[in-house]
PDB file of C-alpha atoms and ligand atoms in Angstrom:
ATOM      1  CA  UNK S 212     152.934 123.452  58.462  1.00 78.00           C
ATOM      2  CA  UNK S 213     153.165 126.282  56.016  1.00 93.00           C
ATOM      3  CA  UNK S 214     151.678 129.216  57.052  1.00 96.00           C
ATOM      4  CA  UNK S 215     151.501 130.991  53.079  1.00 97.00           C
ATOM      5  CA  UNK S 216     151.469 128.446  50.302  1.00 96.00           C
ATOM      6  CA  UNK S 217     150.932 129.180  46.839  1.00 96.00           C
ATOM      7  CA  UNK S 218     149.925 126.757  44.491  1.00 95.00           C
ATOM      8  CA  UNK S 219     150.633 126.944  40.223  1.00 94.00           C
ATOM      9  CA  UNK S 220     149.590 130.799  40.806  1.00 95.00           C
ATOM     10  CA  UNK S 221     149.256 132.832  37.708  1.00 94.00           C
ATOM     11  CA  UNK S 222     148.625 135.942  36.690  1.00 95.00           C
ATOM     12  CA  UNK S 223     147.323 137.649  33.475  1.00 95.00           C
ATOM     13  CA  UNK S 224     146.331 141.204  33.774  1.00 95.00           C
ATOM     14  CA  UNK S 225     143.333 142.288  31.746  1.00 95.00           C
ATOM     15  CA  UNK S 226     145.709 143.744  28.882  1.00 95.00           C
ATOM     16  CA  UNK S 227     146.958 140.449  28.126  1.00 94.00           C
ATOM     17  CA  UNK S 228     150.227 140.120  30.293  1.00 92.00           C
ATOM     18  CA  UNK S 229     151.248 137.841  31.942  1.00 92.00           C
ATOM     19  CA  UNK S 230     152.922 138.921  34.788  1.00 92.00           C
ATOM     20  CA  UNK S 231     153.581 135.555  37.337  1.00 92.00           C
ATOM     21  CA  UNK S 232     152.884 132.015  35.353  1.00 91.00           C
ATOM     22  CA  UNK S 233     152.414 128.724  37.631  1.00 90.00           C
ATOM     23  CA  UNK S 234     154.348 130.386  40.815  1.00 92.00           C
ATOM     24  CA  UNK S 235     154.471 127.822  43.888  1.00 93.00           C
ATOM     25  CA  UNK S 236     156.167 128.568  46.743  1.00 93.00           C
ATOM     26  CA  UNK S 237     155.479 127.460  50.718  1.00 94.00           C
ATOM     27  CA  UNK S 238     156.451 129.957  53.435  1.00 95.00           C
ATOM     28  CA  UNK S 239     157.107 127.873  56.452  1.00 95.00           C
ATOM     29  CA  UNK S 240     155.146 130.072  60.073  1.00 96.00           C
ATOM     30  CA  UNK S 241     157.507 132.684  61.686  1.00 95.00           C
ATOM     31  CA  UNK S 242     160.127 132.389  58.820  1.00 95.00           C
ATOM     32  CA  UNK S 243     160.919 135.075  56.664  1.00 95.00           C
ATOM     33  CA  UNK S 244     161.275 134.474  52.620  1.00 95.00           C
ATOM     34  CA  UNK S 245     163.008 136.903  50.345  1.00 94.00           C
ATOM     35  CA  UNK S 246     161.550 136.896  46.763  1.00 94.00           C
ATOM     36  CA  UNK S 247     163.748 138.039  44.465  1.00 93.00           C
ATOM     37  CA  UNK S 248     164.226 138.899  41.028  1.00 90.00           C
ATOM     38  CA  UNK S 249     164.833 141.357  38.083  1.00 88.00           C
ATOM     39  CA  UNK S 250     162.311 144.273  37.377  1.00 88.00           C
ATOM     40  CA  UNK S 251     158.983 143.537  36.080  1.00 89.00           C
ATOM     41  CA  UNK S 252     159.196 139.774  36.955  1.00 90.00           C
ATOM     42  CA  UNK S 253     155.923 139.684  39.067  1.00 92.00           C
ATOM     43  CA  UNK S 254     156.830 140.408  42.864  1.00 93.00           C
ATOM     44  CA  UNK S 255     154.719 143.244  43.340  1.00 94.00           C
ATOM     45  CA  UNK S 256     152.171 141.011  41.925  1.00 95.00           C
ATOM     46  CA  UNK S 257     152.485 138.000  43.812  1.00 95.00           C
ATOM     47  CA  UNK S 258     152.404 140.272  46.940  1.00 95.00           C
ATOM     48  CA  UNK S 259     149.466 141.844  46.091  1.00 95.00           C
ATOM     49  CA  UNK S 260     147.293 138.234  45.127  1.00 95.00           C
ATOM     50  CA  UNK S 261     148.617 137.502  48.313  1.00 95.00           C
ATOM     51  CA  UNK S 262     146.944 140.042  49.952  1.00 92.00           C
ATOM     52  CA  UNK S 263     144.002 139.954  47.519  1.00 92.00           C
ATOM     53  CA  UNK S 264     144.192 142.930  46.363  1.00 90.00           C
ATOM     54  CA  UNK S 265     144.673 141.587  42.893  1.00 93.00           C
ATOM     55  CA  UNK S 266     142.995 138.234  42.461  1.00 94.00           C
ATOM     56  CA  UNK S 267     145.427 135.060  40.574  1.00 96.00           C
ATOM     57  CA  UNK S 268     143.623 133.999  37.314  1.00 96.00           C
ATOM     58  CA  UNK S 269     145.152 130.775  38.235  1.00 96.00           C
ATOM     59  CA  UNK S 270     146.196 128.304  40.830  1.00 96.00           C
ATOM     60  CA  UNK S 271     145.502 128.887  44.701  1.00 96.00           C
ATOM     61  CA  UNK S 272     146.763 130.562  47.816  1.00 97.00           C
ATOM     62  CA  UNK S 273     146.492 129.637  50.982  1.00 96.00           C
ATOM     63  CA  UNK S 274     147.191 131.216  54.088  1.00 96.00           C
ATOM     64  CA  UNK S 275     146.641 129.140  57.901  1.00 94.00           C
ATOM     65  CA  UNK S 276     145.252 126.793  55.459  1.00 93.00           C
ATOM     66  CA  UNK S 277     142.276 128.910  54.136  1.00 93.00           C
ATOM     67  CA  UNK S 278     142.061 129.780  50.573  1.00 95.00           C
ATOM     68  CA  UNK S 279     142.276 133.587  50.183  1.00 93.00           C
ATOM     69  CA  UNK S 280     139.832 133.623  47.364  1.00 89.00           C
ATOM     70  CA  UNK S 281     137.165 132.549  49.860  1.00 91.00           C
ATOM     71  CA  UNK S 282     137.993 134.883  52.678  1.00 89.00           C
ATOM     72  CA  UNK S 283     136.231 138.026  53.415  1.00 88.00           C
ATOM     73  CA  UNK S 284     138.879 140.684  52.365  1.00 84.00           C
ATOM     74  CA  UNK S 285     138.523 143.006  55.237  1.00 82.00           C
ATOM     75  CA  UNK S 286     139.418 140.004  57.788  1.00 84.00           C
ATOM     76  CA  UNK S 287     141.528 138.925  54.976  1.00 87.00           C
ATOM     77  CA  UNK S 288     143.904 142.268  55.809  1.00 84.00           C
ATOM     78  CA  UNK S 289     143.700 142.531  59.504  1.00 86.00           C
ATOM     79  CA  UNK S 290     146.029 139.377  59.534  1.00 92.00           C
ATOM     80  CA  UNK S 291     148.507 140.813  56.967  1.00 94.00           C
ATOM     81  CA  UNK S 292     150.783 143.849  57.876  1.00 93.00           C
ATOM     82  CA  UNK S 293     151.580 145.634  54.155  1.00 92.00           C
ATOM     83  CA  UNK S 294     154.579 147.768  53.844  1.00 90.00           C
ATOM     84  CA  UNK S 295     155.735 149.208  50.698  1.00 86.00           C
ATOM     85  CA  UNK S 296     158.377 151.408  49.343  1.00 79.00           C
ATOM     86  CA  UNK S 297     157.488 155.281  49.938  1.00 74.00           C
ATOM     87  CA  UNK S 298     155.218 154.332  52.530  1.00 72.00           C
ATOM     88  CA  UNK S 299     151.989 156.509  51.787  1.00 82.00           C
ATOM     89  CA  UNK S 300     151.744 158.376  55.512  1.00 92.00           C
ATOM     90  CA  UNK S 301     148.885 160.376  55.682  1.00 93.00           C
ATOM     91  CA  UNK S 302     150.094 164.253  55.191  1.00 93.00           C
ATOM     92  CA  UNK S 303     148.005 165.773  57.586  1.00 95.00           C
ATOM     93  CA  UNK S 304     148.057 162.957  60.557  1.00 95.00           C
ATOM     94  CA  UNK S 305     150.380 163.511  63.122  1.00 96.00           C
ATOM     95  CA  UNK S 306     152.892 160.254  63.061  1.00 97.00           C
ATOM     96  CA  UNK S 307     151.106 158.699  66.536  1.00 96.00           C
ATOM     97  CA  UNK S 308     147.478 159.214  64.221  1.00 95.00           C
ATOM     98  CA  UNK S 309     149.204 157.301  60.986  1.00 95.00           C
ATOM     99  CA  UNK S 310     150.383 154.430  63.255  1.00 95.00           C
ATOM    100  CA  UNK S 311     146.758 153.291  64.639  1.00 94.00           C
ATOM    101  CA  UNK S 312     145.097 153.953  61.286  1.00 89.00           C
ATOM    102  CA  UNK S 313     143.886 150.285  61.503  1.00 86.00           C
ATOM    103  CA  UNK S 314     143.465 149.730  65.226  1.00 89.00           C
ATOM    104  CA  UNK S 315     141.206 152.888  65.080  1.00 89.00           C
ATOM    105  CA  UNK S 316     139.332 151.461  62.251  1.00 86.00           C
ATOM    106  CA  UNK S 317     139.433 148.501  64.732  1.00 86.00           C
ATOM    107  CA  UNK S 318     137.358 150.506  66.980  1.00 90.00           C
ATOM    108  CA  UNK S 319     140.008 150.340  69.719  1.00 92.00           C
ATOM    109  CA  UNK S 320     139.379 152.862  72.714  1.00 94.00           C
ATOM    110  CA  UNK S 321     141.916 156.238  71.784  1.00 93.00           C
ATOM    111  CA  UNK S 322     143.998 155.159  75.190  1.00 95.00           C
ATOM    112  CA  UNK S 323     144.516 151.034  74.054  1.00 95.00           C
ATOM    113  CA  UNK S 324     145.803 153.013  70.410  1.00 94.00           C
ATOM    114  CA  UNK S 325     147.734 155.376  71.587  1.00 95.00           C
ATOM    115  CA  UNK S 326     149.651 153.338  73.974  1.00 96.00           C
ATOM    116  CA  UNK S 327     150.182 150.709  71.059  1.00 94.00           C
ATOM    117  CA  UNK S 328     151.206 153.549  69.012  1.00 96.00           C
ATOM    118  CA  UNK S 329     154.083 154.386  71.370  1.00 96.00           C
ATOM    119  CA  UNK S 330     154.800 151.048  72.023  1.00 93.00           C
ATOM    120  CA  UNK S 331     155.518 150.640  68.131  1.00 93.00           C
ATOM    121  CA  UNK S 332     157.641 153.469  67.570  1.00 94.00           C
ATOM    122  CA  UNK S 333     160.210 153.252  70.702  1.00 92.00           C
ATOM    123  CA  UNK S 334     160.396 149.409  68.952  1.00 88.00           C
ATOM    124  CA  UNK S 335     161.291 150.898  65.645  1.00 88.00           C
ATOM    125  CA  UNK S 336     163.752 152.888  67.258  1.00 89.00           C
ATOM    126  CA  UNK S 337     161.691 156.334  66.969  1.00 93.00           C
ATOM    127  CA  UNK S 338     161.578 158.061  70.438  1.00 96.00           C
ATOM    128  CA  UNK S 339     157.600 158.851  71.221  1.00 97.00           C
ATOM    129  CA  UNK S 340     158.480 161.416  73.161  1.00 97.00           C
ATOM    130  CA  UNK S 341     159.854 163.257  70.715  1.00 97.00           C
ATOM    131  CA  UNK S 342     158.072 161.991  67.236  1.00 97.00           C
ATOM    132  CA  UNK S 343     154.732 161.056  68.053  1.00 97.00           C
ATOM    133  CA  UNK S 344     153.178 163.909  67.447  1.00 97.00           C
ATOM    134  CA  UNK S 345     155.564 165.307  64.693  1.00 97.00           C
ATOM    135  CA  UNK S 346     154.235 164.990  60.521  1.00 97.00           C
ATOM    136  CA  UNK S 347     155.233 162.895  58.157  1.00 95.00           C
ATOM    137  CA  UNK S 348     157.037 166.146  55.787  1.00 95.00           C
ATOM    138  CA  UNK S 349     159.296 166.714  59.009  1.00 96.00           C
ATOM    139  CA  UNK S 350     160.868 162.944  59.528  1.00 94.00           C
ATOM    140  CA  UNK S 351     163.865 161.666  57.322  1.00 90.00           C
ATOM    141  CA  UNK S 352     163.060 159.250  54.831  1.00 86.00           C
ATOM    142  CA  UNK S 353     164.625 156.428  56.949  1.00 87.00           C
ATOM    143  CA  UNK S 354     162.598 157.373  59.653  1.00 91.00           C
ATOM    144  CA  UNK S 355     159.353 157.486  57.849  1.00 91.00           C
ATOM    145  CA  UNK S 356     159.843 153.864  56.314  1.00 89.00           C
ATOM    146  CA  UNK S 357     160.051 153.330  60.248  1.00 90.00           C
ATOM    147  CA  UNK S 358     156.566 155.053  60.680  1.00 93.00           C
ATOM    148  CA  UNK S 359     155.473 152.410  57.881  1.00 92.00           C
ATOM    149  CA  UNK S 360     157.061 149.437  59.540  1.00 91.00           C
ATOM    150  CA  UNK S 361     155.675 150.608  63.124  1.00 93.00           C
ATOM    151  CA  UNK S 362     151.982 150.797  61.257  1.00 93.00           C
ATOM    152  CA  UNK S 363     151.772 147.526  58.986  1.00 91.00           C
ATOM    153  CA  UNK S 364     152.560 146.022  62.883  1.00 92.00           C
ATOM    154  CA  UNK S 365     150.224 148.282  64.918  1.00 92.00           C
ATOM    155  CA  UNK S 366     147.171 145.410  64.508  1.00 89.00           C
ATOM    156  CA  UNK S 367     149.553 142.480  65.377  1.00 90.00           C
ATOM    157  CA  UNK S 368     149.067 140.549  62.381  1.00 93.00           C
ATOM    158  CA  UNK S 369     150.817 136.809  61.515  1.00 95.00           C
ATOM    159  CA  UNK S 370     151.990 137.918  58.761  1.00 96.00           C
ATOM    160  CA  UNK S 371     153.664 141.099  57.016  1.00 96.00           C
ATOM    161  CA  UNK S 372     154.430 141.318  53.510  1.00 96.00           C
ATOM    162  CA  UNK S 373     157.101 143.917  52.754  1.00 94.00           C
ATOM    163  CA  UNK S 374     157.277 145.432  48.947  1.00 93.00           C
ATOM    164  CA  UNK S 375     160.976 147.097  48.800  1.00 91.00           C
ATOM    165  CA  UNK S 376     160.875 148.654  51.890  1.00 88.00           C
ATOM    166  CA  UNK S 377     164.547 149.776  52.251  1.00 85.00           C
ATOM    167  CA  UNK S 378     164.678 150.704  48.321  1.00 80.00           C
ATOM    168  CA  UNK S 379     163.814 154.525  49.144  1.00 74.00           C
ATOM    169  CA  UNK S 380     166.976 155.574  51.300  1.00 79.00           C
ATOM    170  CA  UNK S 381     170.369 155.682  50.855  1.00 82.00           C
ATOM    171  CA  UNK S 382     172.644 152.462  51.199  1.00 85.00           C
ATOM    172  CA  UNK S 383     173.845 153.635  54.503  1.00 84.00           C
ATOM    173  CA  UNK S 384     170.579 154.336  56.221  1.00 81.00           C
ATOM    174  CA  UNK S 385     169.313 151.103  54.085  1.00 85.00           C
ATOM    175  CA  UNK S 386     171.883 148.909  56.129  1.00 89.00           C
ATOM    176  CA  UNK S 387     170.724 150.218  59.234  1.00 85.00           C
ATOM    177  CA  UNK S 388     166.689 149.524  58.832  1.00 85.00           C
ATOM    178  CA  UNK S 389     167.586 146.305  57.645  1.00 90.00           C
ATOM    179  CA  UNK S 390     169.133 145.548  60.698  1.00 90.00           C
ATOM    180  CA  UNK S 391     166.828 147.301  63.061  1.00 87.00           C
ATOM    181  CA  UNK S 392     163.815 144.711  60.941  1.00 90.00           C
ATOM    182  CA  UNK S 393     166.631 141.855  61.608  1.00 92.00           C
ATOM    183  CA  UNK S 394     166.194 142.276  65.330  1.00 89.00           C
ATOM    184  CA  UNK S 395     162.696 143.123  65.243  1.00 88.00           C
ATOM    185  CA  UNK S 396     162.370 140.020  63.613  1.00 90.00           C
ATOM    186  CA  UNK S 397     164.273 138.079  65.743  1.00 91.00           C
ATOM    187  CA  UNK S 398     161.727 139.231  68.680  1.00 90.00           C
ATOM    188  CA  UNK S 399     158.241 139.156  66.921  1.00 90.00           C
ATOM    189  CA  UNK S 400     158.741 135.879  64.837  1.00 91.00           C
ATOM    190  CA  UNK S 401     155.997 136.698  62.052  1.00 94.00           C
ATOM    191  CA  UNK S 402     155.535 135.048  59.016  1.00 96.00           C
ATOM    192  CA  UNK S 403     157.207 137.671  56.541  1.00 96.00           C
ATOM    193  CA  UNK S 404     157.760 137.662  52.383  1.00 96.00           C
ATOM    194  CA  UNK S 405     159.927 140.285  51.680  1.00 94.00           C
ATOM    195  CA  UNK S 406     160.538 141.282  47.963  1.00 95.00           C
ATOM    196  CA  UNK S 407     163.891 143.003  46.766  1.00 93.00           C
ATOM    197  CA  UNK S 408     165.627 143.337  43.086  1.00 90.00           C
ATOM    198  CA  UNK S 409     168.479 142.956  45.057  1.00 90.00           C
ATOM    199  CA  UNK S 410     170.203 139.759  45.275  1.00 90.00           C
ATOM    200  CA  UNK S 411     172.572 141.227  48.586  1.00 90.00           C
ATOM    201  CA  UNK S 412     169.639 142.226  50.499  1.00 92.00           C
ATOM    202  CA  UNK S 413     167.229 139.128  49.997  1.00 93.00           C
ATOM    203  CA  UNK S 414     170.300 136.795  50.960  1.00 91.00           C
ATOM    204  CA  UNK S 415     171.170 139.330  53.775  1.00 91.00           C
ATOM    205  CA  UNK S 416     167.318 138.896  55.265  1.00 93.00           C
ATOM    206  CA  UNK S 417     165.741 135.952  53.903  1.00 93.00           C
ATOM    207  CA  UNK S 418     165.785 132.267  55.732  1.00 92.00           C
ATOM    208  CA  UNK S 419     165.302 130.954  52.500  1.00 91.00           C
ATOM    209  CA  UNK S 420     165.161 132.717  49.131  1.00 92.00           C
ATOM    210  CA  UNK S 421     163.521 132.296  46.329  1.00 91.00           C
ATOM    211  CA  UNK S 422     164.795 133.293  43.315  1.00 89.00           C
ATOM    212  CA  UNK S 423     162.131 134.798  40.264  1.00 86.00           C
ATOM    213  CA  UNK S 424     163.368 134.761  36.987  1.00 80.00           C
ATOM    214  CA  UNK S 425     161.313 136.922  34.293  1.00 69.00           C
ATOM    215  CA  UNK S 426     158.981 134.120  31.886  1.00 59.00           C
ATOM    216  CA  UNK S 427     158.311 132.550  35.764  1.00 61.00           C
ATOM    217  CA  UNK S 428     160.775 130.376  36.562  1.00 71.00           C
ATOM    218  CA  UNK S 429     160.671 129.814  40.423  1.00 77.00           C
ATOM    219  CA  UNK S 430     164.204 128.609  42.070  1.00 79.00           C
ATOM    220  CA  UNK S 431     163.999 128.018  45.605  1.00 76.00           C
ATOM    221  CA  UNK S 432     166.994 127.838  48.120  1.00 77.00           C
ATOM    222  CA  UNK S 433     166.540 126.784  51.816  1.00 74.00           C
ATOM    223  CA  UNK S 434     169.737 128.472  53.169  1.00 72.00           C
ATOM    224  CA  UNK S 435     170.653 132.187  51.517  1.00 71.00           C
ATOM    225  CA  UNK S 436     174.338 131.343  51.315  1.00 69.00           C
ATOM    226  CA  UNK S 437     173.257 128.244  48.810  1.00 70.00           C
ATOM    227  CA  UNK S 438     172.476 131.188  46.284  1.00 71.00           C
ATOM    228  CA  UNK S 439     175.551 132.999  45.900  1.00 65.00           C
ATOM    229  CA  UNK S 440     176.949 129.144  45.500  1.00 62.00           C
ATOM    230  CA  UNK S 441     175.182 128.518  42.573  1.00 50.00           C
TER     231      UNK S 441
HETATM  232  P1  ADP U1628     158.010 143.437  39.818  1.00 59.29           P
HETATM  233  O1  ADP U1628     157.351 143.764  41.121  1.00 59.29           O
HETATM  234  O2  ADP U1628     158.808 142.185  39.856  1.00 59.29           O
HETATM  235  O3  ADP U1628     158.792 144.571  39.249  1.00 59.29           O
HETATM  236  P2  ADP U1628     155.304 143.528  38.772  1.00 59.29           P
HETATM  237  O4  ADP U1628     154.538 142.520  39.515  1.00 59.29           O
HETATM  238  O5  ADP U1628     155.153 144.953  39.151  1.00 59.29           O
HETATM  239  O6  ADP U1628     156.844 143.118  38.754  1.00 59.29           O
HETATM  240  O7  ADP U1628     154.949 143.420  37.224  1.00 59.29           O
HETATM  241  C1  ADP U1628     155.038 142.192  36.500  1.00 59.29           C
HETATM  242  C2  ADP U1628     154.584 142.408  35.061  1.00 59.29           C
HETATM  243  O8  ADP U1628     153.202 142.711  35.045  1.00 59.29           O
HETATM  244  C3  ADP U1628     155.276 143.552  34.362  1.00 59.29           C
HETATM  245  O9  ADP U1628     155.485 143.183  33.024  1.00 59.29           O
HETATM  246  C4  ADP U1628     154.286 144.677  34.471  1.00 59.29           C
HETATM  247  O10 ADP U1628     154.434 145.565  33.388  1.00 59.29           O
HETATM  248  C5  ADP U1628     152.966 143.958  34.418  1.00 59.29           C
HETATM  249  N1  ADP U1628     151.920 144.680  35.188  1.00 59.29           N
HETATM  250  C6  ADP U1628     151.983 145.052  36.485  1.00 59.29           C
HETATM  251  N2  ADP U1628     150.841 145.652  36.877  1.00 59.29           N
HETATM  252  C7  ADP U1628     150.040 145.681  35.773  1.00 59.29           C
HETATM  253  C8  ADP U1628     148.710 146.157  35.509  1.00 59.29           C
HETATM  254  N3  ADP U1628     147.993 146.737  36.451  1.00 59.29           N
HETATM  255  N4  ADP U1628     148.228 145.977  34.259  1.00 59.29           N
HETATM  256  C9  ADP U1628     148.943 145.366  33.294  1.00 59.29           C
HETATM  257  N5  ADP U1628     150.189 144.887  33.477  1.00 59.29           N
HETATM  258  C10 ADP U1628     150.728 145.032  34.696  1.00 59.29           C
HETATM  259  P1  ADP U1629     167.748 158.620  58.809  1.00 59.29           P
HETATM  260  O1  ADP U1629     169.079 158.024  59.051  1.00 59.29           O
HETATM  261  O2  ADP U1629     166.719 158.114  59.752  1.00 59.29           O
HETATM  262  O3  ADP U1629     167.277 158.604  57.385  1.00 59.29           O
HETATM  263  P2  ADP U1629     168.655 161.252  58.283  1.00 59.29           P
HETATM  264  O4  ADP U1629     170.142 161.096  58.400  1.00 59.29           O
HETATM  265  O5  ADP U1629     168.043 161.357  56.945  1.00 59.29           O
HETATM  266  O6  ADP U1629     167.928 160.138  59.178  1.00 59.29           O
HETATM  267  O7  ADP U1629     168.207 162.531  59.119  1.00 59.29           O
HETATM  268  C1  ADP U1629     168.889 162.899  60.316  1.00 59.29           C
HETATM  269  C2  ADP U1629     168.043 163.829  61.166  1.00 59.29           C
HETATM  270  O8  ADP U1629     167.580 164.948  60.402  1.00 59.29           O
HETATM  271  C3  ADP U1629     166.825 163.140  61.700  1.00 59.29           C
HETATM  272  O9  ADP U1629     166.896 163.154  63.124  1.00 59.29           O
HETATM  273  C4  ADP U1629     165.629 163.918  61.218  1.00 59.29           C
HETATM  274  O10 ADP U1629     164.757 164.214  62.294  1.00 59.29           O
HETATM  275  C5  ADP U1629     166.211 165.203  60.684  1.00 59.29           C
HETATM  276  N1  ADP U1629     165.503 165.536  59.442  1.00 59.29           N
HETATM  277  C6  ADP U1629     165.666 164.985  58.221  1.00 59.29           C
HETATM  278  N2  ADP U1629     164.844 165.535  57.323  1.00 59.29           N
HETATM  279  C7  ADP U1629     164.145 166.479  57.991  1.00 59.29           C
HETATM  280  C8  ADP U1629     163.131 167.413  57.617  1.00 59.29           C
HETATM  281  N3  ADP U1629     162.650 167.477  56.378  1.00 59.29           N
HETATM  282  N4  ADP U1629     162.611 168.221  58.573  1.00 59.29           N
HETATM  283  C9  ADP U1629     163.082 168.148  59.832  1.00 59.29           C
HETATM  284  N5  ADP U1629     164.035 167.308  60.255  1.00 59.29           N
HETATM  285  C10 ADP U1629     164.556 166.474  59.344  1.00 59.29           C
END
């Protein structure tokens, strides 16, 4: 069964746009689904109703079969890992500190975090040794968008949804994190939407892809190579 499903979502923001109009789509558990589309065609949006933090004026969405409407937010976001582009570390926490922000909130014991912390970042190919207790201003771009990988997974959640997260680095390092999260992937099977303006990268990454044309218009391709075909 799905694990995500939305149903004829829309969305009009209190200003009158419209920014997604009657948007279904069904994200099959463990698979991950590239969203793509120009600028301004609703996939920040449709990440963020997802995630509830922005409700749909329209239509439903499900996730493990529960409407997200109905769910108590705070559960709601333990089971979602969030990365976005320019992930927003926390200046003054050392990189260990900004990777169990949530399992501290948690209330997990400082030794359980801490390990889980290190676990994360040798996974994400960031030596604890000798970055854990480094700050955010002295890492590389590349390597914080690692940090904000290593901390949407800190919790274990089912699923992750991922905003642009390679859009901040150069193509080089870009080609690199997206395969370090292709093998990460490959290990950790979560449910992932991943959203991109760029056509390369969501066939590069996605199982499936669906394609988001401005005015709404959903296209949906089970294999990525089925969209550079068309
Ligand atoms: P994308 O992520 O595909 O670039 P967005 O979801 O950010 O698209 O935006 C979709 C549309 O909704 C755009 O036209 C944008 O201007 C509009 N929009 C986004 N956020 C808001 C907001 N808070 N208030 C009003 N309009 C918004
Ligand atoms: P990445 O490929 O991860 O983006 P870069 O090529 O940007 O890495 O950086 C290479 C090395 O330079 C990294 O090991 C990083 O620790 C170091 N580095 C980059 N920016 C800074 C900085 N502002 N302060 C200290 N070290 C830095």
């Amino acid at each position: 069964a799905a694990m995500i499903v939305l149903d004829g979502v829309g969305k009009q923001y209190a200003d009158g746009s419209v920014a997604v109009r009657d948007l279904s789509l069904s994200v099959p558990r463990g698979s991950l689904v590239a969203l793509v589309g120009p600028s301004g065609c609703g996939k920040s949006t449709t990440l963020k109703m997802i995630n509830r933090l922005i409700e749909p004026t329209s239509g439903r969405i499900l996730i493990d079969g529960e409407d997200v409407t109905r769910a108590d937010p705070v559960e709601l976001r333990r089971g979602i890992g969030y990365v976005i582009q320019q992930v927003g570390l926390f200046p003054h926490q050392s990189i260990r500190e900004n990777v169990t922000t949530v399992p501290t909130l948690l209330g997990w014991s400082r030794k359980r975090a801490r390990a889980r912390a290190d676990e994360l970042l040798e996974m994400v190919g960031l030596d604890p040794a000798t970055y854990a207790d480094r700050y955010p201003h002295q890492l590389s771009g590349g390597q914080r968008q690692r940090v904000g990988v290593a901390r949407a997974l800190a919790a274990d959640p089912p699923v992750l949804l991922m905003d642009e997260p390679f859009g901040a680095v150069d193509p080089i390092v870009r080609e690199r994190l997206q395969d370090e999260f292709l093998r990460l992937q490959h290990d950790l099977a979560k449910t992932v939407v991943f959203v991109t303006h760029d056509i390369d990268e969501a066939v590069r990454l996605g199982d499936r892809v669906a394609v988001l044309a401005s005015g709404g218009d959903l296209r949906q391709y089970d294999s990525p190579a089925a969209v550079l075909g068309s």
